[in-house]
Coordinates of C-alpha atoms in Angstrom, one line a residue:
Chain A
X181 CA -29.3 -25.7 64.8
X182 CA -28.2 -26.0 61.2
X183 CA -26.1 -29.1 61.8
X184 CA -29.3 -31.0 62.8
X185 CA -30.8 -30.1 59.4
X186 CA -27.8 -31.4 57.5
X187 CA -28.5 -34.9 56.2
X188 CA -25.8 -37.5 56.2
X189 CA -23.8 -37.5 53.0
X190 CA -25.5 -34.4 51.5
X191 CA -23.5 -34.9 48.4
X192 CA -26.5 -36.0 46.4
X193 CA -28.0 -32.5 46.8
X194 CA -25.5 -31.2 44.2
X195 CA -26.2 -34.1 41.9
X196 CA -28.5 -32.3 39.4
X197 CA -26.2 -29.3 39.1
X198 CA -23.1 -31.6 38.8
X199 CA -24.7 -33.7 36.1
X200 CA -25.8 -30.6 34.2
X201 CA -22.4 -29.0 34.4
X202 CA -20.6 -32.2 33.5
X203 CA -22.7 -33.0 30.5
X204 CA -23.2 -29.5 29.0
X205 CA -20.1 -27.7 30.2
X206 CA -17.2 -29.9 31.3
X207 CA -17.5 -32.4 28.4
X208 CA -17.7 -29.9 25.5
X209 CA -15.2 -27.6 27.0
X210 CA -12.7 -30.5 27.5
X211 CA -13.4 -31.6 24.0
X212 CA -12.6 -28.1 22.7
X213 CA -9.5 -27.9 24.9
X214 CA -8.3 -31.3 23.7
X215 CA -8.8 -30.1 20.1
X216 CA -6.2 -27.4 20.7
X217 CA -3.5 -30.1 20.8
X218 CA -5.0 -32.8 18.6
X219 CA -6.5 -31.0 15.6
X220 CA -5.8 -31.3 12.7
X221 CA -3.1 -33.5 14.1
X222 CA -1.4 -34.2 17.5
X223 CA 1.1 -31.4 18.5
X224 CA 1.5 -27.9 19.5
X225 CA 1.0 -26.4 16.0
X226 CA -2.0 -24.3 17.1
X227 CA -0.2 -22.7 19.9
X228 CA 2.8 -22.0 17.6
X229 CA 0.4 -20.3 15.2
X230 CA -1.0 -18.1 18.0
X231 CA 2.5 -17.0 18.8
X232 CA 3.8 -16.6 15.3
X233 CA 1.0 -14.7 13.6
X234 CA 0.7 -11.1 14.8
X235 CA -3.0 -11.1 14.4
X236 CA -3.7 -13.3 17.4
X237 CA -1.3 -11.4 19.7
X238 CA -3.1 -8.2 18.6
X239 CA -6.4 -9.7 19.5
X240 CA -5.1 -10.8 22.8
X241 CA -3.6 -7.3 23.4
X242 CA -7.0 -5.8 22.6
X243 CA -8.7 -8.1 25.0
X244 CA -6.5 -7.2 27.9
X245 CA -6.5 -3.4 27.2
X246 CA -10.2 -3.2 26.7
X247 CA -10.9 -5.2 29.8
X248 CA -8.4 -3.1 31.8
X249 CA -9.7 0.3 30.7
X250 CA -13.3 -0.9 31.2
X251 CA -12.4 -1.9 34.8
X252 CA -10.7 1.4 35.4
X253 CA -13.7 3.5 34.3
X254 CA -16.1 1.2 36.2
X255 CA -14.1 1.9 39.4
X256 CA -13.9 5.7 38.8
X257 CA -17.7 5.9 38.1
X258 CA -18.8 3.2 40.5
X259 CA -16.8 4.3 43.6
X260 CA -18.6 7.7 44.3
X261 CA -21.9 6.0 43.5
X262 CA -21.3 3.2 45.9
X263 CA -20.1 5.7 48.5
X264 CA -23.4 7.7 48.2
X265 CA -25.4 4.5 48.5
X266 CA -23.5 3.4 51.6
X267 CA -23.6 6.8 53.4
X268 CA -26.8 8.3 52.1
X269 CA -30.3 8.2 53.6
X270 CA -32.3 5.0 53.1
X271 CA -34.5 6.8 50.5
X272 CA -31.4 7.8 48.4
X273 CA -30.1 4.2 48.8
X274 CA -33.3 2.6 47.6
X275 CA -33.6 5.0 44.6
X276 CA -30.0 4.3 43.6
X277 CA -30.3 0.5 43.9
X278 CA -33.4 0.8 41.7
X279 CA -31.7 2.9 39.1
X280 CA -28.7 0.5 38.9
X281 CA -30.8 -2.6 38.9
X282 CA -33.3 -1.7 36.2
X283 CA -30.8 -1.9 33.3
X284 CA -29.4 -5.0 35.0
X285 CA -32.8 -6.8 34.3
X286 CA -32.7 -5.9 30.6
X287 CA -31.1 -8.3 28.2
X288 CA -27.5 -7.5 27.2
X289 CA -28.4 -7.5 23.5
X290 CA -31.3 -5.1 24.0
X291 CA -29.0 -2.7 25.9
X292 CA -26.3 -2.9 23.2
X293 CA -28.8 -2.2 20.4
X294 CA -30.1 0.8 22.5
X295 CA -26.6 2.1 22.6
X296 CA -26.5 1.9 18.8
X297 CA -29.6 4.0 18.5
X298 CA -28.2 6.6 20.9
X299 CA -24.6 6.8 19.7
X300 CA -24.8 6.6 15.9
X301 CA -24.3 9.7 13.7
X302 CA -28.0 10.4 13.3
X303 CA -28.5 9.2 16.9
X304 CA -30.0 10.9 19.9
X305 CA -26.8 12.1 21.5
X306 CA -25.3 13.6 18.3
X307 CA -28.7 15.3 17.5
X308 CA -28.8 16.8 20.9
X309 CA -25.2 18.1 20.9
X310 CA -25.7 19.5 17.4
X311 CA -29.0 21.3 18.2
X312 CA -27.4 22.7 21.3
X313 CA -24.7 24.1 19.1
X314 CA -21.9 22.3 20.9
X315 CA -20.7 20.6 17.8
X316 CA -21.0 21.3 14.1
X317 CA -20.8 17.8 12.7
X318 CA -21.6 14.5 14.3
X319 CA -18.9 12.9 16.5
X320 CA -17.9 9.3 16.0
X321 CA -19.1 7.7 19.2
X322 CA -19.7 4.2 17.8
X323 CA -18.0 1.6 15.6
X324 CA -14.7 2.5 17.4
X325 CA -13.0 1.8 20.7
X326 CA -15.0 4.6 22.4
X327 CA -18.2 2.8 21.6
X328 CA -16.9 -0.4 23.1
X329 CA -15.9 1.3 26.3
X330 CA -19.2 3.1 26.7
X331 CA -21.2 -0.1 26.1
X332 CA -19.0 -2.3 28.3
X333 CA -18.7 0.2 31.2
X334 CA -22.5 0.6 31.3
X335 CA -23.1 -3.1 31.2
X336 CA -20.5 -4.1 33.8
X337 CA -20.9 -1.1 36.2
X338 CA -23.3 -3.0 38.6
X339 CA -20.6 -5.7 39.1
X340 CA -18.4 -3.0 40.5
X341 CA -21.0 -1.1 42.5
X342 CA -22.5 -4.0 44.5
X343 CA -19.2 -5.5 45.9
X344 CA -18.0 -2.0 46.7
X345 CA -21.3 -1.1 48.4
X346 CA -21.3 -4.3 50.5
X347 CA -17.8 -3.5 51.8
X348 CA -18.6 0.2 52.4
X349 CA -21.7 -0.3 54.5
X350 CA -19.6 -2.4 56.9
X351 CA -16.9 0.3 57.4
X352 CA -17.2 1.5 60.9
X353 CA -17.9 5.3 60.8
X354 CA -16.1 5.8 64.1
X355 CA -12.7 5.4 62.4
X356 CA -13.2 8.5 60.2
X357 CA -14.7 10.3 63.1
X358 CA -11.7 9.5 65.2
X359 CA -9.4 10.7 62.5
X360 CA -11.4 13.9 62.2
X361 CA -11.3 14.7 65.9
X362 CA -7.5 14.1 65.7
X363 CA -7.4 16.9 63.1
X364 CA -7.2 15.1 59.8
X365 CA -8.7 17.3 57.0
X366 CA -11.4 15.5 54.9
X367 CA -9.2 14.7 51.9
X368 CA -6.5 13.2 54.0
X369 CA -9.0 11.4 56.1
X370 CA -10.5 9.8 53.0
X371 CA -7.1 8.6 51.6
X372 CA -5.7 7.4 54.8
X373 CA -8.7 5.9 56.5
X374 CA -11.7 5.3 54.2
X375 CA -10.0 4.3 50.9
X376 CA -7.8 1.6 52.5
X377 CA -10.8 0.2 54.4
X378 CA -12.9 0.1 51.1
X379 CA -10.0 -1.4 49.1
X380 CA -11.3 -5.1 49.4
X381 CA -14.5 -3.9 47.7
X382 CA -12.6 -2.2 44.9
X383 CA -10.5 -5.3 44.3
X384 CA -13.4 -7.7 44.3
X385 CA -15.4 -5.4 42.1
X386 CA -12.5 -4.9 39.7
X387 CA -11.8 -8.7 39.5
X388 CA -15.5 -9.4 38.7
X389 CA -15.5 -6.7 36.0
X390 CA -12.1 -7.6 34.5
X391 CA -12.8 -11.3 34.3
X392 CA -16.3 -10.8 32.8
X393 CA -14.9 -8.4 30.3
X394 CA -12.2 -10.8 29.1
X395 CA -14.9 -13.0 27.5
X396 CA -17.1 -10.3 26.1
X397 CA -18.5 -10.9 22.7
X398 CA -21.7 -9.1 21.7
X399 CA -20.8 -5.5 22.8
X400 CA -17.4 -5.2 21.0
X401 CA -18.9 -6.9 17.9
X402 CA -21.8 -4.5 17.6
X403 CA -20.3 -1.2 19.0
X404 CA -16.7 -1.6 17.9
X405 CA -14.8 -1.2 14.7
X406 CA -12.8 -3.9 12.9
X407 CA -9.7 -3.0 15.0
X408 CA -11.5 -3.7 18.3
X409 CA -11.9 -7.4 17.9
X410 CA -11.6 -9.4 21.2
X411 CA -10.6 -13.0 21.8
X412 CA -14.2 -14.3 22.1
X413 CA -15.0 -12.9 18.7
X414 CA -11.9 -14.6 17.3
X415 CA -12.9 -17.9 18.7
X416 CA -16.4 -17.7 17.2
X417 CA -14.9 -16.7 13.8
X418 CA -12.4 -19.6 13.8
X419 CA -15.3 -22.1 14.4
X420 CA -18.2 -20.7 12.4
X421 CA -16.3 -19.2 9.5
X422 CA -13.2 -21.4 9.1
X423 CA -14.1 -24.6 10.9
X424 CA -10.8 -24.5 12.6
X425 CA -11.5 -26.2 15.9
X426 CA -7.9 -26.6 16.8
X427 CA -7.1 -22.9 16.7
X428 CA -10.4 -22.0 18.4
X429 CA -9.4 -24.5 21.2
X430 CA -6.0 -22.9 21.6
X431 CA -7.6 -19.5 21.9
X432 CA -10.0 -20.9 24.4
X433 CA -7.1 -22.3 26.4
X434 CA -5.4 -18.9 26.4
X435 CA -8.6 -17.2 27.6
X436 CA -9.2 -19.8 30.3
X437 CA -5.6 -19.6 31.6
X438 CA -5.6 -15.8 31.4
X439 CA -8.9 -15.7 33.5
X440 CA -7.5 -18.2 35.9
X441 CA -4.3 -16.3 36.5
X442 CA -6.1 -13.0 37.0
X443 CA -8.4 -14.7 39.5
X444 CA -5.5 -16.2 41.3
X445 CA -3.7 -12.9 41.5
X446 CA -6.7 -11.1 42.8
X447 CA -7.4 -13.8 45.4
X448 CA -3.8 -13.6 46.6
X449 CA -3.9 -9.8 46.9
X450 CA -7.2 -9.8 48.6
X451 CA -6.4 -12.6 50.9
X452 CA -3.0 -11.3 52.1
X453 CA -3.1 -7.5 51.8
X454 CA -6.7 -6.6 52.7
X455 CA -7.3 -9.4 55.2
X456 CA -10.2 -10.9 53.3
X457 CA -12.5 -12.5 55.8
X458 CA -13.7 -15.9 54.9
X459 CA -16.9 -16.6 56.7
Chain B
X173 CA -11.6 -30.8 9.3
X174 CA -11.5 -34.1 7.3
X175 CA -10.7 -36.0 10.4
X176 CA -13.9 -35.1 12.2
X177 CA -16.0 -35.5 9.1
X178 CA -14.6 -39.0 8.6
X179 CA -15.6 -39.8 12.2
X180 CA -19.1 -38.5 11.7
X181 CA -19.3 -40.4 8.4
X182 CA -18.2 -43.5 10.2
X183 CA -20.9 -43.1 12.8
X184 CA -23.5 -42.6 10.1
X185 CA -22.3 -45.8 8.4
X186 CA -22.7 -47.8 11.6
X187 CA -26.3 -46.6 11.7
X188 CA -26.8 -47.6 8.1
X189 CA -29.3 -50.3 8.9
X190 CA -31.6 -48.1 10.9
X191 CA -31.3 -45.4 8.3
X192 CA -32.4 -47.8 5.6
X193 CA -35.2 -49.0 7.8
X194 CA -36.3 -45.4 8.2
X195 CA -36.1 -44.6 4.5
X196 CA -38.1 -47.8 3.8
X197 CA -40.9 -46.6 6.0
X198 CA -40.8 -43.2 4.3
X199 CA -41.1 -44.8 0.9
X200 CA -44.0 -46.8 2.0
X201 CA -45.8 -43.7 3.3
X202 CA -45.0 -41.8 0.1
X203 CA -46.4 -44.7 -1.9
X204 CA -49.6 -44.7 0.1
X205 CA -50.1 -41.0 -0.4
X206 CA -49.4 -41.4 -4.2
X207 CA -52.1 -44.1 -4.5
X208 CA -55.0 -41.7 -5.0
X209 CA -53.3 -39.9 -7.8
X210 CA -52.5 -43.2 -9.5
X211 CA -56.1 -44.0 -9.4
X212 CA -57.0 -40.6 -10.8
X213 CA -55.1 -41.7 -13.9
X214 CA -51.9 -39.7 -14.1
X215 CA -49.4 -41.7 -16.2
X216 CA -46.3 -40.4 -14.3
X217 CA -47.5 -40.6 -10.8
X218 CA -45.3 -43.5 -9.9
X219 CA -42.1 -41.5 -10.5
X220 CA -39.6 -41.5 -7.6
X221 CA -39.5 -38.2 -5.7
X222 CA -36.7 -35.6 -6.0
X223 CA -35.4 -34.0 -2.8
X224 CA -34.5 -30.4 -3.2
X225 CA -32.4 -28.5 -0.6
X226 CA -32.1 -24.7 -0.6
X227 CA -31.8 -21.8 1.8
X228 CA -35.3 -21.7 3.2
X229 CA -37.3 -18.5 3.8
X230 CA -38.9 -16.5 1.0
X231 CA -36.3 -17.7 -1.5
X232 CA -37.1 -21.4 -1.2
X233 CA -40.9 -20.6 -1.1
X234 CA -40.5 -18.8 -4.4
X235 CA -38.4 -21.7 -5.8
X236 CA -41.1 -24.2 -4.8
X237 CA -43.8 -22.1 -6.5
X238 CA -41.9 -21.2 -9.6
X239 CA -39.8 -24.3 -10.2
X240 CA -40.8 -27.4 -8.2
X241 CA -44.6 -27.1 -8.6
X242 CA -44.5 -26.7 -12.4
X243 CA -42.1 -29.6 -12.5
X244 CA -44.4 -31.9 -10.6
X245 CA -47.4 -30.7 -12.7
X246 CA -45.6 -31.6 -15.9
X247 CA -43.9 -34.9 -14.9
X248 CA -45.8 -36.2 -11.9
X249 CA -42.5 -36.4 -10.0
X250 CA -43.1 -35.1 -6.4
X251 CA -40.4 -32.7 -5.0
X252 CA -39.6 -33.0 -1.4
X253 CA -38.4 -29.7 0.1
X254 CA -35.5 -29.7 2.6
X255 CA -33.4 -26.9 4.1
X256 CA -31.8 -24.8 5.0
X257 CA -28.7 -25.9 3.0
X258 CA -25.8 -26.6 5.3
X259 CA -22.4 -27.2 3.8
X260 CA -21.0 -29.4 6.5
X261 CA -24.1 -31.5 6.5
X262 CA -23.8 -31.8 2.8
X263 CA -20.2 -33.0 3.0
X264 CA -21.0 -35.5 5.7
X265 CA -23.8 -37.0 3.6
X266 CA -21.9 -37.3 0.4
X267 CA -18.8 -38.7 2.1
X268 CA -20.9 -41.3 3.9
X269 CA -22.3 -42.3 0.4
X270 CA -25.8 -41.8 1.6
X271 CA -27.1 -38.6 0.0
X272 CA -30.7 -37.9 0.9
X273 CA -30.6 -34.8 -1.4
X274 CA -30.9 -34.9 -5.1
X275 CA -30.7 -31.2 -6.1
X276 CA -28.9 -28.6 -3.9
X277 CA -28.7 -24.8 -4.2
X278 CA -25.0 -23.9 -3.4
X279 CA -22.7 -20.8 -3.4
X280 CA -19.9 -20.4 -5.9
X281 CA -17.3 -21.0 -3.2
X282 CA -18.9 -24.3 -2.3
X283 CA -19.2 -25.3 -6.0
X284 CA -15.5 -24.8 -6.8
X285 CA -14.3 -26.3 -3.5
X286 CA -16.7 -29.2 -4.0
X287 CA -15.4 -29.9 -7.5
X288 CA -12.0 -30.2 -6.0
X289 CA -13.3 -32.6 -3.4
X290 CA -15.5 -34.6 -5.7
X291 CA -18.8 -33.7 -4.1
X292 CA -21.0 -33.6 -7.2
X293 CA -22.4 -35.8 -9.9
X294 CA -21.2 -34.5 -13.3
X295 CA -24.1 -33.0 -15.2
X296 CA -25.3 -35.0 -18.3
X297 CA -25.5 -32.4 -21.1
X298 CA -27.8 -34.7 -23.1
X299 CA -30.5 -34.4 -20.4
X300 CA -30.4 -30.6 -20.1
X301 CA -31.2 -27.7 -22.4
X302 CA -27.9 -26.0 -21.5
X303 CA -28.2 -23.5 -24.3
X304 CA -30.8 -21.7 -22.2
X305 CA -28.1 -20.4 -19.9
X306 CA -25.0 -18.5 -21.1
X307 CA -21.6 -20.2 -20.7
X308 CA -20.4 -17.8 -17.9
X309 CA -23.3 -18.9 -15.6
X310 CA -22.6 -22.7 -15.7
X311 CA -19.9 -25.3 -15.3
X312 CA -19.7 -29.1 -15.9
X313 CA -21.0 -29.7 -12.3
X314 CA -23.5 -26.9 -11.7
X315 CA -25.9 -24.6 -13.5
X316 CA -26.5 -21.1 -12.2
X317 CA -30.1 -20.4 -11.1
X318 CA -29.8 -16.9 -9.7
X319 CA -27.2 -14.1 -9.9
X320 CA -26.6 -11.3 -7.4
X321 CA -24.0 -8.6 -7.3
X322 CA -21.9 -6.3 -5.1
X323 CA -22.7 -2.8 -6.2
X324 CA -21.9 0.8 -5.4
X325 CA -24.8 1.8 -3.2
X326 CA -25.4 5.5 -2.4
X327 CA -27.7 7.6 -0.3
X328 CA -30.1 9.7 -2.4
X329 CA -30.2 12.2 0.4
X330 CA -26.5 12.9 0.0
X331 CA -26.0 12.5 -3.7
X332 CA -28.2 12.9 -6.8
X333 CA -28.8 10.8 -9.9
X334 CA -26.5 13.1 -11.9
X335 CA -23.8 13.6 -9.2
X336 CA -23.1 10.4 -7.3
X337 CA -20.1 8.0 -7.0
X338 CA -20.0 6.4 -10.5
X339 CA -16.9 4.2 -10.0
X340 CA -15.0 2.6 -7.2
X341 CA -12.4 5.3 -7.6
X342 CA -15.2 7.8 -6.7
X343 CA -16.1 5.8 -3.6
X344 CA -12.5 6.1 -2.5
X345 CA -12.5 9.9 -3.2
X346 CA -13.3 11.5 0.0
X347 CA -13.0 15.1 -1.3
X348 CA -15.3 14.8 -4.3
X349 CA -17.8 12.6 -2.5
X350 CA -17.7 13.3 1.3
X351 CA -19.3 11.1 3.9
X352 CA -18.9 7.8 5.7
X353 CA -18.4 4.7 3.5
X354 CA -19.4 1.1 4.2
X355 CA -17.5 -2.1 3.1
X356 CA -18.1 -5.7 3.9
X357 CA -15.9 -7.1 6.6
X358 CA -17.1 -10.8 6.5
X359 CA -14.4 -11.8 4.1
X360 CA -11.9 -10.4 1.6
X361 CA -14.1 -11.1 -1.4
X362 CA -15.3 -8.0 -3.2
X363 CA -13.2 -5.6 -1.0
X364 CA -10.0 -6.5 -2.7
X365 CA -11.5 -6.3 -6.2
X366 CA -13.1 -2.9 -5.4
X367 CA -9.8 -1.4 -4.0
X368 CA -7.9 -2.7 -7.1
X369 CA -10.4 -1.0 -9.4
X370 CA -10.2 2.1 -7.4
X371 CA -6.5 2.1 -8.1
X372 CA -7.3 2.4 -11.8
X373 CA -7.1 -1.3 -12.8
X374 CA -9.6 -2.1 -15.6
X375 CA -12.2 -4.8 -14.7
X376 CA -10.6 -7.5 -16.9
X377 CA -7.2 -7.1 -15.2
X378 CA -8.3 -7.2 -11.6
X379 CA -7.5 -10.8 -10.8
X380 CA -4.2 -10.6 -12.8
X381 CA -3.1 -7.7 -10.5
X382 CA -4.4 -9.4 -7.3
X383 CA -2.5 -12.5 -8.0
X384 CA 0.7 -10.6 -7.3
X385 CA 2.0 -9.5 -3.9
X386 CA 2.4 -5.9 -5.2
X387 CA -1.2 -5.9 -6.3
X388 CA -2.4 -7.1 -2.9
X389 CA -0.3 -4.5 -1.2
X390 CA -1.6 -1.7 -3.5
X391 CA -5.2 -2.8 -2.7
X392 CA -4.5 -2.7 1.1
X393 CA -2.8 0.7 0.8
X394 CA -5.8 2.0 -1.1
X395 CA -8.1 0.7 1.6
X396 CA -6.0 2.4 4.2
X397 CA -6.7 5.8 2.7
X398 CA -10.4 5.6 3.6
X399 CA -10.2 3.3 6.7
X400 CA -11.0 6.0 9.2
X401 CA -14.2 6.8 7.2
X402 CA -15.5 3.3 6.9
X403 CA -18.1 1.5 8.9
X404 CA -17.8 -2.2 8.2
X405 CA -20.7 -4.6 7.9
X406 CA -20.6 -8.3 8.7
X407 CA -24.1 -9.3 7.7
X408 CA -26.3 -8.1 4.8
X409 CA -29.0 -6.8 7.1
X410 CA -26.4 -4.5 8.7
X411 CA -25.5 -3.1 5.4
X412 CA -29.1 -2.4 4.7
X413 CA -29.6 -0.8 8.2
X414 CA -26.6 1.5 7.7
X415 CA -28.2 3.0 4.6
X416 CA -31.7 3.1 6.2
X417 CA -30.4 5.0 9.2
X418 CA -28.4 7.4 7.1
X419 CA -25.1 6.4 8.8
X420 CA -23.2 6.1 5.5
X421 CA -23.3 8.0 2.2
X422 CA -22.0 5.3 -0.1
X423 CA -20.2 1.9 -0.3
X424 CA -20.6 -1.8 -1.0
X425 CA -24.1 -3.3 -0.9
X426 CA -25.7 -6.3 -2.5
X427 CA -28.3 -5.4 -5.2
X428 CA -31.0 -7.5 -3.5
X429 CA -30.5 -5.7 -0.2
X430 CA -30.5 -2.3 -1.8
X431 CA -33.8 -3.2 -3.6
X432 CA -35.3 -4.4 -0.3
X433 CA -34.2 -1.2 1.5
X434 CA -35.6 0.9 -1.3
X435 CA -38.9 -1.0 -1.2
X436 CA -39.1 -0.2 2.5
X437 CA -38.6 3.5 1.9
X438 CA -34.8 4.0 2.4
X439 CA -33.2 6.8 0.4
X440 CA -30.9 4.4 -1.5
X441 CA -29.9 3.8 -5.1
X442 CA -27.3 1.7 -6.8
X443 CA -24.7 2.4 -9.5
X444 CA -24.2 -0.6 -11.8
X445 CA -20.8 0.5 -13.1
X446 CA -18.1 -2.0 -12.1
X447 CA -20.5 -4.4 -10.3
X448 CA -19.2 -7.8 -9.2
X449 CA -21.6 -10.6 -10.0
X450 CA -21.8 -13.8 -8.0
X451 CA -23.8 -16.9 -8.9
X452 CA -25.8 -19.5 -6.9
X453 CA -25.6 -22.9 -8.6
X454 CA -27.8 -26.0 -8.7
X455 CA -25.8 -29.2 -8.3
X456 CA -26.5 -32.9 -7.9
X457 CA -24.9 -34.3 -4.8
X458 CA -22.7 -37.3 -5.5
X459 CA -24.5 -40.5 -4.5
X460 CA -28.0 -39.0 -5.2
X461 CA -30.6 -41.8 -5.5
X462 CA -32.5 -40.0 -8.3
X463 CA -30.0 -38.5 -10.7
X464 CA -32.5 -38.8 -13.5
X465 CA -35.2 -36.8 -11.7
X466 CA -32.6 -34.3 -10.5
X467 CA -31.7 -33.5 -14.1
X468 CA -35.3 -33.0 -14.9
X469 CA -35.8 -30.6 -12.0
X470 CA -32.6 -28.6 -12.9
X471 CA -33.8 -28.4 -16.5
X472 CA -37.1 -27.0 -15.3
X473 CA -35.3 -24.4 -13.3
X474 CA -33.7 -23.0 -16.4
X475 CA -37.0 -22.3 -18.2
X476 CA -37.4 -18.6 -18.9
X477 CA -41.0 -18.2 -17.7
X478 CA -40.2 -19.9 -14.4
X479 CA -37.2 -17.7 -13.8
X480 CA -39.2 -14.6 -14.7
X481 CA -41.9 -15.6 -12.2
X482 CA -39.3 -16.0 -9.5
X483 CA -37.7 -12.6 -10.3
X484 CA -41.1 -10.9 -10.1
X485 CA -41.6 -12.5 -6.7
X486 CA -38.3 -11.8 -4.9
X487 CA -36.1 -9.9 -7.3
X488 CA -33.3 -12.4 -7.8
X489 CA -31.7 -12.1 -11.3
X490 CA -32.4 -14.9 -13.8
X491 CA -29.6 -16.8 -15.6
X492 CA -31.7 -17.3 -18.6
X493 CA -31.7 -14.0 -20.6
X494 CA -35.0 -14.8 -22.3
X495 CA -36.7 -14.4 -18.9
X496 CA -36.4 -10.6 -19.0
X497 CA -39.2 -10.1 -21.5
X498 CA -41.6 -11.3 -18.8
X499 CA -40.1 -9.4 -15.8
X500 CA -41.7 -6.2 -14.6
X501 CA -39.6 -3.2 -15.7
X502 CA -39.7 -1.8 -12.1
X503 CA -37.9 -5.0 -10.9
X504 CA -35.6 -5.7 -13.8
X505 CA -33.5 -2.6 -13.5
X506 CA -32.5 -3.9 -10.0
X507 CA -31.3 -7.2 -11.4
X508 CA -27.6 -8.1 -12.0
X509 CA -28.2 -10.0 -15.2
X510 CA -30.3 -7.3 -16.9
X511 CA -28.3 -6.8 -20.1
X512 CA -27.6 -3.1 -19.3
X513 CA -26.4 -4.1 -15.8
X514 CA -24.4 -7.2 -16.7
X515 CA -22.5 -5.3 -19.4
X516 CA -21.2 -2.8 -16.8
X517 CA -19.7 -5.5 -14.5
X518 CA -18.0 -8.9 -14.4
X519 CA -18.5 -12.3 -12.8
X520 CA -16.4 -12.9 -9.6
X521 CA -13.5 -15.3 -10.3
X522 CA -14.4 -18.3 -8.2
X523 CA -11.2 -20.2 -9.1
X524 CA -9.1 -17.2 -8.0
X525 CA -10.8 -17.1 -4.7
X526 CA -10.6 -20.9 -4.3
X527 CA -6.8 -20.7 -4.7
X528 CA -6.1 -17.4 -2.9
X529 CA -8.7 -17.2 -0.2
X530 CA -6.5 -18.4 2.7
X531 CA -3.6 -16.0 2.0
X532 CA -5.8 -13.0 1.4
X533 CA -8.0 -13.7 4.3
X534 CA -5.0 -13.5 6.7
X535 CA -3.8 -10.2 5.2
X536 CA -7.3 -8.8 5.3
X537 CA -7.7 -9.7 9.0
X538 CA -4.4 -8.2 9.8
X539 CA -5.2 -5.0 8.0
X540 CA -8.5 -4.7 9.8
X541 CA -6.8 -5.0 13.2
X542 CA -3.9 -2.7 12.5

């Protein structure tokens, strides 16, 4: 059926997208990447600087740690939520999808500013905790690493939940039922049967979250302290503040390669271990 | 940097003919619009226009009303407004030898770097009344038009007029003056000076101390003592917001921002002791087509009554001390060059920062991340 709809040489259908990507993505990106080895002169001096100066290694370390911790918490919070969605009644499922999607439709910047209002010292959360008598003086929830984690986990959570959910709804319930009839207690049943079957969802959700987190900019800039700088902020600083396109290019290469490598690892793990089904 | 700029400059050169053509059309249009005023009998109406570039917004609107309009009324020279000022655009223009701008409003960093890179026409003292502006607010290449300062800002909810941080040492004293601080994180300027003064260095020795590695280390060590109690700001509006929201009790804020916050009802006041003043300068870009007219406009900007009018409009401090007699007392106490305020602080050392910025910036970034 579909084959008859397919025109000969359908390549032209992707032409608008291809031109757009080429002109406004591939060209400037290649230019920036080329700057990393040609600015201010030809050579590897920018990469040498990245390696020699501790500041860049620290920022790189920050980026990996923040992305990793964010991914971990997204999985911890997202897994039970996705489980409830996949196994609950249609009403519960609809309500949960709605709750998760609403913030998803709101701009990232607006959500980040909302967190500032909630988390600051004179903010809603500290006011509540203090009036409830749980704390005596305001807790520092923002302008530090904790603020970055809270903001990023909230923003990236849907990227964990939806891949997880799509895998969980396809898990055949008869496996768990079979294990139960054979005498497996619920906890064992979950770890031996359900968790391995849902693992592809965890991995694809984690890879989406981790890779998105690597390039995060607004959230750490607004909710973090000076020690929480991530690589995207560093790239922006190099260009807008110091006009150092070469170093910015080198940082971009590192980010691109890092993202590519994580993607490759995840694909490999997913493809081999969990038997990723390619439709 | 220079390489790309050269490339852009080369591109501009290749388009020279079309640019000339464009400018020619512009001049013809300007001539046509001037014709009625010629007929109305103004003797100066044929004067070539002066193009003025500044930072846009309320600031440039005030500059137009207080400086440019009076200049046109007196001399008949029209002033074309352009903006906002962009430093890389400026460089490209000057290096291509085709400056469209005749007078530019620039920061002290740009002035001192620009002198090194030959970006300005030298001012002709015979065409200016330089005695209107004190020596510390001008150089051979630029005359200061406004002054602003880094001040100790404090929350009037936490502290009182009698008992508030009165020196940078007080700002670093968490026991005597509890609460969260705020410092600027956009660059090492001001933060290093402030920490050095907090270490007990008198104002006139700050840059001497900071020129030594030990002085830099002492400043960073001092900063480390309060690091956990600091929220850093990157933009001026952030600093204003932190005080407005009551997130901080004291710290570095620009006088104009504190004024604006106070006008909008924030519980904030400033201490003038040990303030660090910074100057915005008027310069003539090298290659300007109307150096004569540019001198005329700059001279008009130093007139006391014009500067007073501007200060009353947007609370930027005048460089001509005579302006103060015409400034509202409610505004003048917020101004960095008010005699009482100026005497309590010092002017930032622009040549020190030109020579040390790179090194201190790296140490500052490292410190922030550690």
